[in-house]
């Protein structure tokens, strides 16, 4: 199954009663396995956790730690950019050249690299003198 189909399908499982904004994410790891995630909200923290974070958690839980490609989809007028926290989470597991595609359910897409998604990323190398 394509990343687009996986993200499109899983989006319906999102738990988003507060924003009513369902997001689906699919990650292909360098192993070839596809992991999916949805946003999950709760009453105390209505922003909840993002679909991208869910897919990353599923990947790690399977013992996979390298991202090859990301696809995120929502029902919005324009492709929804990943939030700041998710940009850092994706950058933790992906090389700068990895492609991240953001899509709308009606077919608009925007593809950027991880480096474009989070310019000036904080990395472990910045702590080399610690
Ligand atoms: N959300 C995601 O899951 N991914 C994004 O890239 C943007 C925002 C979710 C979080 C929250 O459940 C809802 O969208 C509104 O912020």
PDB file of C-alpha atoms in Angstrom, residues 38-86:
ATOM      1  CA  UNK A  38      -3.527   9.641  13.938  1.00  0.00           C
ATOM      2  CA  UNK A  39      -3.990  12.664  16.155  1.00  0.00           C
ATOM      3  CA  UNK A  40      -5.375  11.782  19.588  1.00  0.00           C
ATOM      4  CA  UNK A  41      -6.875  14.582  21.704  1.00  0.00           C
ATOM      5  CA  UNK A  42      -8.024  14.683  25.314  1.00  0.00           C
ATOM      6  CA  UNK A  43     -10.139  17.030  27.374  1.00  0.00           C
ATOM      7  CA  UNK A  44      -7.284  18.368  29.501  1.00  0.00           C
ATOM      8  CA  UNK A  45      -4.962  18.978  26.549  1.00  0.00           C
ATOM      9  CA  UNK A  46      -7.296  19.427  23.583  1.00  0.00           C
ATOM     10  CA  UNK A  47      -4.419  19.775  21.117  1.00  0.00           C
ATOM     11  CA  UNK A  48      -3.490  16.210  22.094  1.00  0.00           C
ATOM     12  CA  UNK A  49      -0.777  14.432  20.182  1.00  0.00           C
ATOM     13  CA  UNK A  50      -0.244  14.802  16.456  1.00  0.00           C
ATOM     14  CA  UNK A  51      -0.634  12.097  13.844  1.00  0.00           C
ATOM     15  CA  UNK A  52       3.068  12.365  12.990  1.00  0.00           C
ATOM     16  CA  UNK A  53       4.020  11.727  16.622  1.00  0.00           C
ATOM     17  CA  UNK A  54       1.733   8.687  16.649  1.00  0.00           C
ATOM     18  CA  UNK A  55       3.383   7.232  13.560  1.00  0.00           C
ATOM     19  CA  UNK A  56       6.843   7.850  15.035  1.00  0.00           C
ATOM     20  CA  UNK A  57       5.821   6.141  18.279  1.00  0.00           C
ATOM     21  CA  UNK A  58       4.563   3.110  16.331  1.00  0.00           C
ATOM     22  CA  UNK A  59       7.842   2.979  14.414  1.00  0.00           C
ATOM     23  CA  UNK A  60       9.938   3.087  17.584  1.00  0.00           C
ATOM     24  CA  UNK A  61       7.728   0.523  19.310  1.00  0.00           C
ATOM     25  CA  UNK A  62       8.564  -1.855  16.462  1.00  0.00           C
ATOM     26  CA  UNK A  63      12.278  -1.261  16.939  1.00  0.00           C
ATOM     27  CA  UNK A  64      12.630   0.855  13.772  1.00  0.00           C
ATOM     28  CA  UNK A  65      14.369   4.218  14.116  1.00  0.00           C
ATOM     29  CA  UNK A  66      15.119   5.512  10.616  1.00  0.00           C
ATOM     30  CA  UNK A  67      12.576   7.380   8.518  1.00  0.00           C
ATOM     31  CA  UNK A  68      12.714   7.098   4.701  1.00  0.00           C
ATOM     32  CA  UNK A  69       9.574   9.099   3.841  1.00  0.00           C
ATOM     33  CA  UNK A  70       6.614  10.843   5.521  1.00  0.00           C
ATOM     34  CA  UNK A  71       3.069  11.530   4.309  1.00  0.00           C
ATOM     35  CA  UNK A  72       0.511  13.594   6.269  1.00  0.00           C
ATOM     36  CA  UNK A  73      -3.084  14.226   5.236  1.00  0.00           C
ATOM     37  CA  UNK A  74      -5.985  16.293   6.543  1.00  0.00           C
ATOM     38  CA  UNK A  75      -9.213  17.827   5.273  1.00  0.00           C
ATOM     39  CA  UNK A  76      -7.995  21.408   4.969  1.00  0.00           C
ATOM     40  CA  UNK A  77      -8.034  24.030   2.223  1.00  0.00           C
ATOM     41  CA  UNK A  78      -4.249  23.849   1.909  1.00  0.00           C
ATOM     42  CA  UNK A  79      -1.809  21.109   2.955  1.00  0.00           C
ATOM     43  CA  UNK A  80      -1.373  21.479   6.708  1.00  0.00           C
ATOM     44  CA  UNK A  81       2.209  22.060   7.804  1.00  0.00           C
ATOM     45  CA  UNK A  82       3.512  19.827  10.582  1.00  0.00           C
ATOM     46  CA  UNK A  83       3.641  21.638  13.931  1.00  0.00           C
ATOM     47  CA  UNK A  84       6.971  22.761  15.366  1.00  0.00           C
ATOM     48  CA  UNK A  85       7.228  19.890  17.818  1.00  0.00           C
ATOM     49  CA  UNK A  86       6.631  17.335  15.083  1.00  0.00           C
TER      50      UNK A  86
END
